[in-house]
Coordinates of C-alpha atoms in Angstrom, one line a residue:
Chain T
X1 CA 81.0 123.3 93.1
X2 CA 82.5 121.6 90.3
X3 CA 84.9 118.4 91.3
X4 CA 88.1 119.4 89.7
X5 CA 88.5 122.6 87.8
X6 CA 91.3 123.7 85.9
X7 CA 92.1 127.6 85.2
X8 CA 94.2 128.6 82.6
X9 CA 97.0 125.7 83.7
X10 CA 99.8 124.7 82.3
X11 CA 101.9 121.7 82.9
X12 CA 105.3 120.4 81.7
X13 CA 108.8 118.9 82.2
X14 CA 111.6 121.2 83.4
X15 CA 111.0 124.2 81.8
X16 CA 109.5 122.9 78.8
X17 CA 105.6 123.1 78.6
X18 CA 104.1 119.9 77.7
X19 CA 100.6 121.4 77.9
X20 CA 99.0 124.9 78.3
X21 CA 95.9 127.2 78.4
X22 CA 93.2 124.7 79.9
X23 CA 90.4 125.5 81.0
X24 CA 87.6 123.0 82.1
X25 CA 85.8 121.7 84.7
X26 CA 85.0 118.3 85.9
X27 CA 81.4 117.9 87.7
X28 CA 80.2 115.0 89.8
X29 CA 79.2 112.1 87.8
X30 CA 80.8 113.1 84.4
X31 CA 82.8 110.9 82.4
X32 CA 85.5 113.1 80.9
X33 CA 87.5 111.6 78.0
X34 CA 90.8 113.1 77.1
X35 CA 92.0 112.7 73.4
X36 CA 95.0 113.8 71.4
X37 CA 98.2 112.4 69.5
X38 CA 101.1 110.7 71.3
X39 CA 103.2 113.6 73.5
X40 CA 100.0 116.0 73.3
X41 CA 100.1 116.4 76.7
X42 CA 97.6 113.9 77.7
X43 CA 99.5 111.9 80.7
X44 CA 101.0 115.4 82.0
X45 CA 98.1 116.7 82.5
X46 CA 96.7 113.4 84.5
X47 CA 99.9 113.8 86.6
X48 CA 98.9 117.4 87.3
X49 CA 94.6 116.3 88.3
X50 CA 96.4 114.0 91.0
X51 CA 98.8 116.6 92.0
X52 CA 102.0 114.5 91.2
X53 CA 103.2 117.7 89.2
X54 CA 102.3 121.0 90.2
X55 CA 101.1 123.7 87.8
X56 CA 103.8 126.0 86.3
X57 CA 100.7 128.4 85.6
X58 CA 97.3 128.8 86.8
X59 CA 95.5 126.5 89.5
X60 CA 94.2 123.2 89.7
X61 CA 91.4 123.4 92.3
X62 CA 89.6 120.3 94.0
X63 CA 86.0 121.2 95.1
X64 CA 83.2 119.2 96.6
X65 CA 85.4 118.5 99.6
X66 CA 87.8 116.4 97.5
X67 CA 90.5 114.5 99.1
X68 CA 93.6 112.5 98.0
X69 CA 92.3 109.3 99.7
X70 CA 89.0 109.3 97.5
X71 CA 90.5 109.3 94.5
X72 CA 91.7 105.8 92.4
X73 CA 93.8 106.1 89.6
X74 CA 94.9 103.6 87.1
X75 CA 98.7 104.4 86.0
X76 CA 100.3 103.4 82.8
X77 CA 102.4 100.4 84.0
X78 CA 106.3 101.3 85.0
X79 CA 108.9 98.7 84.6
X80 CA 109.6 98.1 87.9
X81 CA 106.1 96.9 88.3
X82 CA 106.3 94.1 85.5
X83 CA 108.8 91.8 87.9
X84 CA 107.4 92.8 91.2
X85 CA 106.6 89.6 93.5
X86 CA 103.5 90.8 94.5
X87 CA 100.3 88.8 94.6
X88 CA 97.3 90.0 93.1
X89 CA 95.3 90.2 96.4
X90 CA 98.3 92.1 98.3
X91 CA 98.1 94.8 94.7
X92 CA 94.5 95.3 95.3
X93 CA 94.6 95.7 99.0
X94 CA 97.5 98.1 98.9
X95 CA 94.5 100.4 97.3
X96 CA 93.4 101.3 100.8
X97 CA 96.5 102.3 102.2
X98 CA 95.9 106.1 101.5
X99 CA 93.0 106.4 103.7
X100 CA 94.5 104.6 106.5
X101 CA 96.5 107.8 107.1
X102 CA 98.8 107.1 110.0
X103 CA 97.3 104.1 111.1
X104 CA 99.6 100.9 110.0
X105 CA 98.0 98.0 109.5
X106 CA 94.6 97.0 107.5
X107 CA 90.9 97.3 109.1
X108 CA 88.6 93.9 108.2
X109 CA 86.7 96.5 106.3
X110 CA 89.6 97.5 103.8
X111 CA 90.2 93.6 103.4
X112 CA 86.1 93.1 102.6
X113 CA 86.4 95.8 100.0
X114 CA 89.5 94.4 98.4
X115 CA 87.5 90.9 98.2
X116 CA 84.7 92.8 97.0
X117 CA 86.6 94.4 94.1
X118 CA 87.9 91.4 92.9
X119 CA 84.6 89.9 93.1
X120 CA 83.4 93.1 90.5
X121 CA 86.5 93.1 88.3
X122 CA 86.0 89.3 88.0
X123 CA 89.6 88.8 88.9
X124 CA 88.6 86.3 92.0
X125 CA 90.6 83.5 91.1
X126 CA 93.6 85.3 90.5
X127 CA 93.9 86.5 94.0
X128 CA 97.0 84.3 95.0
X129 CA 98.9 84.2 91.8
X130 CA 101.8 86.1 90.9
X131 CA 101.2 89.4 89.8
X132 CA 103.9 89.3 87.4
X133 CA 102.8 86.6 86.0
X134 CA 99.3 87.3 84.9
X135 CA 98.8 88.7 81.2
X136 CA 98.5 92.3 80.3
X137 CA 94.3 92.4 80.7
X138 CA 94.5 90.1 83.7
X139 CA 97.2 93.0 85.3
X140 CA 95.0 95.7 84.2
X141 CA 91.8 94.2 85.4
X142 CA 94.0 93.7 89.4
X143 CA 95.5 97.3 89.1
X144 CA 91.8 98.8 88.0
X145 CA 90.3 96.8 91.3
X146 CA 93.0 98.4 93.1
X147 CA 92.0 101.7 92.0
X148 CA 88.5 101.2 92.8
X149 CA 89.6 100.1 96.3
X150 CA 91.0 103.9 96.7
X151 CA 88.6 105.7 95.2
X152 CA 85.1 107.3 96.7
X153 CA 84.6 109.9 94.3
X154 CA 86.7 110.2 91.2
X155 CA 88.9 107.9 88.6
X156 CA 91.7 108.8 86.7
X157 CA 92.3 106.2 84.2
X158 CA 95.8 107.0 81.8
X159 CA 95.4 104.7 78.7
X160 CA 94.1 102.0 80.1
X161 CA 93.2 100.0 76.9
X162 CA 96.9 100.0 75.5
X163 CA 98.0 96.9 74.6
X164 CA 94.3 95.2 74.9
X165 CA 92.9 93.8 71.7
X166 CA 89.6 95.1 70.5
X167 CA 87.1 92.9 72.7
X168 CA 88.8 93.7 75.9
X169 CA 89.2 97.2 75.2
X170 CA 85.3 97.3 74.7
X171 CA 84.6 95.3 77.4
X172 CA 87.1 97.7 79.8
X173 CA 85.2 100.7 78.8
X174 CA 81.5 99.2 79.1
X175 CA 83.0 98.7 82.5
X176 CA 84.0 102.1 83.0
X177 CA 80.5 103.1 81.9
X178 CA 78.9 100.8 84.5
X179 CA 81.1 102.5 87.4
X180 CA 80.0 106.2 85.9
X181 CA 76.6 105.0 86.1
X182 CA 77.2 104.0 89.5
X183 CA 78.0 107.4 90.7
X184 CA 81.5 107.2 90.2
X185 CA 83.3 110.5 88.6
X186 CA 85.3 109.1 85.4
X187 CA 88.4 110.9 83.9
X188 CA 89.9 108.5 81.1
X189 CA 93.0 109.2 79.1
X190 CA 92.4 107.6 75.2
X191 CA 93.5 106.6 72.0
X192 CA 90.7 104.9 70.8
X193 CA 88.6 108.3 69.9
X194 CA 85.4 106.0 68.5
X195 CA 85.1 104.4 71.9
X196 CA 85.7 107.7 73.7
X197 CA 82.7 109.9 71.8
X198 CA 80.5 106.6 72.2
X199 CA 80.9 106.3 76.4
X200 CA 82.1 109.6 77.3
X201 CA 79.8 112.5 78.3
X202 CA 82.4 114.8 77.9
X203 CA 85.6 115.1 75.6
X204 CA 89.0 117.4 76.5
X205 CA 91.2 117.5 73.2
X206 CA 94.6 118.1 73.6
X207 CA 97.3 119.0 71.5
X208 CA 100.0 120.9 73.5
X209 CA 96.7 123.5 74.4
X210 CA 93.3 122.9 75.0
X211 CA 91.4 122.4 71.3
X212 CA 88.5 121.8 72.5
X213 CA 86.5 121.3 75.9
X214 CA 82.6 120.2 75.7
X215 CA 80.0 117.8 75.6
X216 CA 80.8 114.5 73.3
X217 CA 77.5 115.4 71.0
X218 CA 78.9 119.1 70.5
X219 CA 82.3 117.6 69.9
X220 CA 81.1 115.4 67.3
X221 CA 79.4 118.1 65.5
X222 CA 82.5 120.5 65.8
X223 CA 85.0 120.8 62.9
X224 CA 88.0 119.4 65.0
X225 CA 86.1 116.5 66.1
X226 CA 85.2 115.7 62.5
X227 CA 88.3 115.5 61.5
X228 CA 89.5 113.5 64.3
X229 CA 87.1 111.2 64.5
X230 CA 87.4 110.9 60.6
X231 CA 90.9 110.7 60.5
X232 CA 90.7 107.9 62.9
X233 CA 88.4 106.1 60.8
X234 CA 91.0 105.9 57.9
X235 CA 93.1 103.8 59.5
Chain X
X1 CA 129.7 69.4 115.0
X2 CA 128.1 70.0 118.4
X3 CA 131.2 70.2 119.7
X4 CA 132.3 73.1 117.4
X5 CA 129.4 75.2 118.1
X6 CA 129.9 74.5 121.9
X7 CA 133.4 75.5 121.8
X8 CA 132.6 78.3 119.6
X9 CA 130.1 79.8 122.2
X10 CA 132.3 79.5 124.6
X11 CA 133.9 82.8 123.7
X12 CA 132.0 85.9 124.9
X13 CA 133.3 87.9 121.7
X14 CA 132.1 85.3 119.3
X15 CA 128.4 85.1 121.2
X16 CA 128.5 88.9 120.7
X17 CA 129.1 88.7 117.1
X18 CA 126.7 86.2 116.4
X19 CA 124.4 88.2 118.4
X20 CA 124.7 91.5 116.7
X21 CA 124.9 89.3 113.2
X22 CA 121.8 87.6 113.5
X23 CA 119.8 90.6 114.5
X24 CA 121.7 93.1 112.1
X25 CA 121.1 90.4 108.8
X26 CA 117.7 90.0 109.7
X27 CA 116.9 94.0 110.0
X28 CA 119.0 93.9 106.6
X29 CA 116.8 91.5 104.8
X30 CA 113.4 92.8 105.6
X31 CA 114.6 96.1 104.3
X32 CA 116.5 94.4 101.2
X33 CA 113.5 93.4 99.8
X34 CA 112.2 97.0 99.4
X35 CA 115.9 98.7 98.1
X36 CA 116.2 95.9 95.7
X37 CA 112.7 96.4 94.0
X38 CA 112.7 100.5 94.4
X39 CA 116.2 99.9 92.0
X40 CA 118.0 101.6 95.5
X41 CA 120.4 98.7 95.6
X42 CA 123.3 101.0 95.2
X43 CA 122.3 103.4 97.8
X44 CA 123.2 100.5 100.4
X45 CA 126.7 100.0 99.0
X46 CA 127.1 104.0 98.6
X47 CA 126.1 104.7 102.6
X48 CA 128.5 101.7 103.7
X49 CA 131.6 103.7 102.0
X50 CA 130.5 106.7 104.1
X51 CA 130.3 104.7 107.0
X52 CA 134.2 103.4 106.6
X53 CA 134.7 107.3 106.2
X54 CA 133.2 108.0 109.5
X55 CA 134.5 105.1 111.4
X56 CA 138.2 105.8 110.4
X57 CA 136.9 110.0 111.5
X58 CA 135.6 108.3 114.9
X59 CA 139.0 106.5 115.5
X60 CA 141.0 109.7 114.5
X61 CA 138.9 111.6 116.9
X62 CA 139.1 108.6 119.9
X63 CA 135.3 108.9 119.7
X64 CA 133.0 105.6 120.1
X65 CA 132.6 104.5 116.3
X66 CA 128.8 103.8 116.9
X67 CA 127.3 107.4 117.8
X68 CA 129.8 109.3 115.2
X69 CA 128.4 107.0 112.5
X70 CA 125.0 107.1 112.8
X71 CA 124.3 110.4 112.5
X72 CA 126.6 110.9 109.2
X73 CA 125.4 108.5 107.7
X74 CA 121.6 108.9 108.6
X75 CA 122.2 112.2 106.7
X76 CA 123.9 110.6 103.8
X77 CA 121.2 108.4 103.5
X78 CA 118.1 111.5 103.3
X79 CA 120.9 113.4 101.0
X80 CA 121.1 109.9 98.6
X81 CA 117.6 109.5 98.5
X82 CA 116.9 113.1 97.2
X83 CA 119.6 112.7 94.7
X84 CA 118.1 109.5 93.4
X85 CA 114.8 111.0 93.6
X86 CA 115.3 114.1 91.2
X87 CA 116.8 112.2 88.3
X88 CA 117.9 108.9 88.1
X89 CA 121.2 109.0 86.0
X90 CA 122.5 111.7 87.2
X91 CA 121.8 109.7 91.1
X92 CA 123.6 106.8 90.0
X93 CA 126.7 108.9 89.2
X94 CA 126.7 110.9 92.6
X95 CA 126.6 108.0 94.5
X96 CA 129.7 106.7 93.3
X97 CA 130.9 110.0 93.4
X98 CA 130.1 110.2 97.7
X99 CA 131.4 106.8 97.6
X100 CA 135.0 107.2 96.2
X101 CA 135.0 110.5 98.3
X102 CA 134.2 108.6 101.6
X103 CA 136.3 106.1 100.9
X104 CA 139.5 108.8 100.1
X105 CA 138.8 110.3 103.3
X106 CA 138.4 107.4 105.3
X107 CA 142.2 106.0 104.0
X108 CA 143.7 109.8 104.2
X109 CA 142.4 110.2 107.4
X110 CA 143.7 106.6 108.8
X111 CA 147.1 107.2 107.3
X112 CA 147.2 110.3 108.6
X113 CA 146.5 109.4 112.3
X114 CA 147.5 105.9 113.1
X115 CA 148.9 104.9 109.9
X116 CA 148.2 102.2 107.2
X117 CA 147.9 98.9 109.3
X118 CA 145.4 96.4 109.7
X119 CA 142.7 98.9 110.7
X120 CA 141.7 99.6 107.3
X121 CA 141.7 96.0 106.7
X122 CA 139.1 95.5 109.0
X123 CA 137.1 98.5 108.2
X124 CA 136.9 97.5 104.5
X125 CA 136.5 93.2 105.2
X126 CA 135.2 93.4 108.6
X127 CA 136.1 91.8 111.6
X128 CA 134.3 89.7 114.0
X129 CA 136.5 91.0 117.3
X130 CA 135.0 94.6 116.5
X131 CA 132.2 94.5 119.0
X132 CA 132.7 95.8 122.5
X133 CA 130.0 95.2 125.2
X134 CA 128.7 98.5 124.9
X135 CA 128.0 98.8 121.4
X136 CA 126.3 95.3 121.5
X137 CA 123.7 97.0 124.1
X138 CA 123.6 99.7 121.7
X139 CA 123.3 97.4 118.7
X140 CA 120.7 95.3 119.9
X141 CA 118.2 98.3 121.1
X142 CA 118.9 99.8 117.4
X143 CA 117.7 96.6 115.7
X144 CA 115.1 96.2 117.6
X145 CA 113.9 100.1 116.8
X146 CA 114.8 98.9 113.1
X147 CA 112.4 95.5 113.4
X148 CA 109.8 97.4 115.2
X149 CA 109.4 99.8 112.6
X150 CA 109.7 98.0 109.8
X151 CA 106.5 95.6 111.0
X152 CA 104.7 98.8 111.9
X153 CA 105.1 100.3 108.3
X154 CA 104.9 97.2 106.6
X155 CA 101.9 98.0 104.5
X156 CA 102.9 101.0 103.8
X157 CA 106.4 100.1 102.8
X158 CA 104.2 97.5 100.1
X159 CA 102.4 100.4 99.2
X160 CA 105.4 103.0 98.3
X161 CA 107.5 100.2 96.8
X162 CA 105.1 98.8 94.4
X163 CA 104.0 101.9 93.0
X164 CA 105.0 105.4 94.3
X165 CA 102.9 107.3 92.3
X166 CA 99.6 105.8 92.9
X167 CA 100.4 105.8 96.7
X168 CA 101.5 109.4 96.5
X169 CA 98.2 110.3 94.4
X170 CA 96.0 108.5 96.7
X171 CA 97.2 110.6 99.8
X172 CA 99.8 108.1 100.9
X173 CA 102.7 110.3 102.5
X174 CA 105.3 108.8 100.2
X175 CA 108.1 111.2 101.2
X176 CA 108.1 110.8 104.8
X177 CA 108.3 106.8 103.9
X178 CA 110.9 107.3 101.3
X179 CA 112.9 108.9 104.3
X180 CA 112.1 105.9 106.7
X181 CA 113.4 103.5 104.5
X182 CA 116.4 105.5 104.0
X183 CA 116.6 106.1 107.6
X184 CA 115.9 102.4 108.2
X185 CA 119.0 101.5 106.0
X186 CA 121.1 104.0 107.4
X187 CA 121.2 102.5 111.0
X188 CA 121.4 98.7 109.6
X189 CA 124.4 99.8 107.5
X190 CA 126.2 100.9 110.3
X191 CA 125.9 98.4 113.1
X192 CA 126.7 95.7 110.4
X193 CA 129.6 97.4 109.1
X194 CA 132.4 96.5 111.3
X195 CA 131.7 92.7 111.2
X196 CA 131.0 92.7 107.5
X197 CA 133.1 95.0 106.1
X198 CA 132.6 98.6 104.7
X199 CA 133.1 96.5 101.0
X200 CA 130.8 93.9 101.8
X201 CA 127.7 95.3 104.2
X202 CA 125.7 95.9 101.3
X203 CA 125.5 92.2 99.9
X204 CA 123.8 91.6 103.2
X205 CA 120.7 94.0 102.0
X206 CA 121.1 92.8 98.6
X207 CA 121.6 89.2 98.8
X208 CA 118.9 87.5 100.5
X209 CA 116.1 89.6 98.9
X210 CA 117.4 88.4 95.5
X211 CA 117.6 84.8 96.7
X212 CA 114.0 84.4 97.9
X213 CA 112.6 86.5 94.8
X214 CA 113.9 83.2 92.7
X215 CA 111.3 81.1 94.3
X216 CA 108.8 83.2 96.4
X217 CA 105.7 84.9 94.4
X218 CA 104.3 87.3 97.2
X219 CA 105.8 90.4 98.9
X220 CA 104.9 88.7 101.8
X221 CA 106.8 85.6 101.3
X222 CA 109.6 87.1 99.8
X223 CA 110.3 89.1 102.9
X224 CA 110.0 86.3 105.6
X225 CA 111.6 83.9 103.3
X226 CA 114.4 86.3 102.6
X227 CA 114.4 87.0 106.7
X228 CA 115.4 83.2 107.0
X229 CA 117.6 82.9 104.4
X230 CA 119.8 86.0 105.8
X231 CA 119.7 84.6 109.4
X232 CA 120.6 81.1 108.5
X233 CA 123.4 82.3 105.8
X234 CA 124.6 84.5 108.3
X235 CA 125.2 82.0 110.9
X236 CA 126.7 79.4 108.8
X237 CA 129.1 82.0 107.3
X238 CA 130.0 82.6 111.0
X239 CA 130.7 79.1 111.7
X240 CA 132.6 78.5 108.7
X241 CA 134.9 81.2 109.3
X242 CA 135.1 80.3 112.8
X243 CA 136.3 76.7 112.1
X244 CA 138.8 77.8 108.5
X245 CA 139.5 80.7 110.3
X246 CA 138.5 82.8 107.4
X247 CA 137.4 86.4 107.5
X248 CA 134.0 86.5 108.5
X249 CA 132.6 89.0 106.3
X250 CA 133.8 87.3 103.3
X251 CA 132.2 84.2 104.4
X252 CA 128.8 84.9 105.1
X253 CA 129.1 86.6 101.9
X254 CA 130.3 83.2 100.0
X255 CA 127.6 81.8 101.7
X256 CA 125.0 83.9 100.7
X257 CA 126.2 82.7 97.1
X258 CA 125.6 79.5 97.7
X259 CA 122.1 80.0 98.7
X260 CA 121.4 82.0 95.9
X261 CA 122.7 79.7 93.3
X262 CA 120.7 77.2 95.3
X263 CA 117.5 79.1 95.3
X264 CA 117.9 79.6 91.4
X265 CA 118.6 76.1 90.7
X266 CA 115.6 75.2 92.6
X267 CA 113.2 77.3 90.5
X268 CA 114.4 76.3 87.0
X269 CA 113.9 73.0 88.0
X270 CA 110.7 73.6 89.4
X271 CA 110.0 75.6 86.5
X272 CA 110.7 72.7 83.8
X273 CA 108.8 70.1 86.1
X274 CA 105.4 71.9 86.0
X275 CA 106.5 72.8 82.0

């Protein structure tokens, strides 16, 4: 069974539908990239996949025994976080809380995992620095480390490269691809269509409804893919 | 100085007030960090007004103030939490609404029963004489519960404070922990209200957190630092109120203001030097 299955799902805010007609599934080991213009319902869909938002109709099913404690999530940054007094290490460690259940304190293993992810993302030297004083790219890496502490199977990234320069953006996609080759299923929301088709195995194109779902190579051959990728190149 | 302290603590009511005050200020400071960062500062303020209303009711009914206040204020805390979760802007107005309503009900109840007198002033601005012996026992027990629960849930509180959506998405029961925070806040406010006053108790929640955030950079150090700041400020405030015969609640707030300014200045001086 697929890891995540969307059956004719629709999501929205307070009665207004943001995105509808969603029919797709994500299998273990996939690298799905969700593309579309601003307001096309990408972030709403991510909230739906995370069960932060109930579908207005249809259903989202988790397969392969996927529990929330096995999901990692890199959100778009909120205003509250930007002035939050917390060290990078505290932030990364908090990723393991979901898997602790009712248990109050972190185990030695949780701390070891947090250290390992700090090293993996090259932010070890920042571990005692204050999160709010880090640069945008550093904050992003810290939050990704937290997501990796949380995840065992599925990683969702909501516009992870917003505000990063082109080199950092390419690095980020490379890193996500590496994690994907390591066995993690990745779902990424992106503005950057050229990176998306380069790294992703599957593409989901949204424009308030599902315009395309399939493999990246099929997408490039399709009409919508051609026009969207071509349109981006004109910029 | 030492003589003043010895003289002060020869009064049992002052010893009681200081013990309860220190415990409450500790609880308030710990919870305050989370409340301020979650943008819930106003909930503390709203709850203290509800507490004023319940105090008035308790007096009218001739019942023990704490036993009437605690359940009602806890209920109000859950209600306020729900409102502010559902919609930020409406929540703001709803808190103001509930504050003003409870205040009005409280004042009317007092004027109908005992008449407008020093009671109202005491409820509003606090009184060091408010603690009876049974109150002290109950206060100490409840404060201990709040402190233990805070330590026990510290990591969860960090997780839901830093990023509630992430915590929820990765399987943390955020609704439950938000309710625990609201519950602990309600108890702390009720315990501290009669000494600090309904209008001033929220400062005990907000000031220490803001003060330590001027200087500290980690959640843990902010929490520990605000605990110390709060306890020290309360103690100095009570001593000042004894020596100069000023109202206790207001004196504590003044000391808190001084601490805030001190930390603020220290931070900008440190900032300048390191630049």
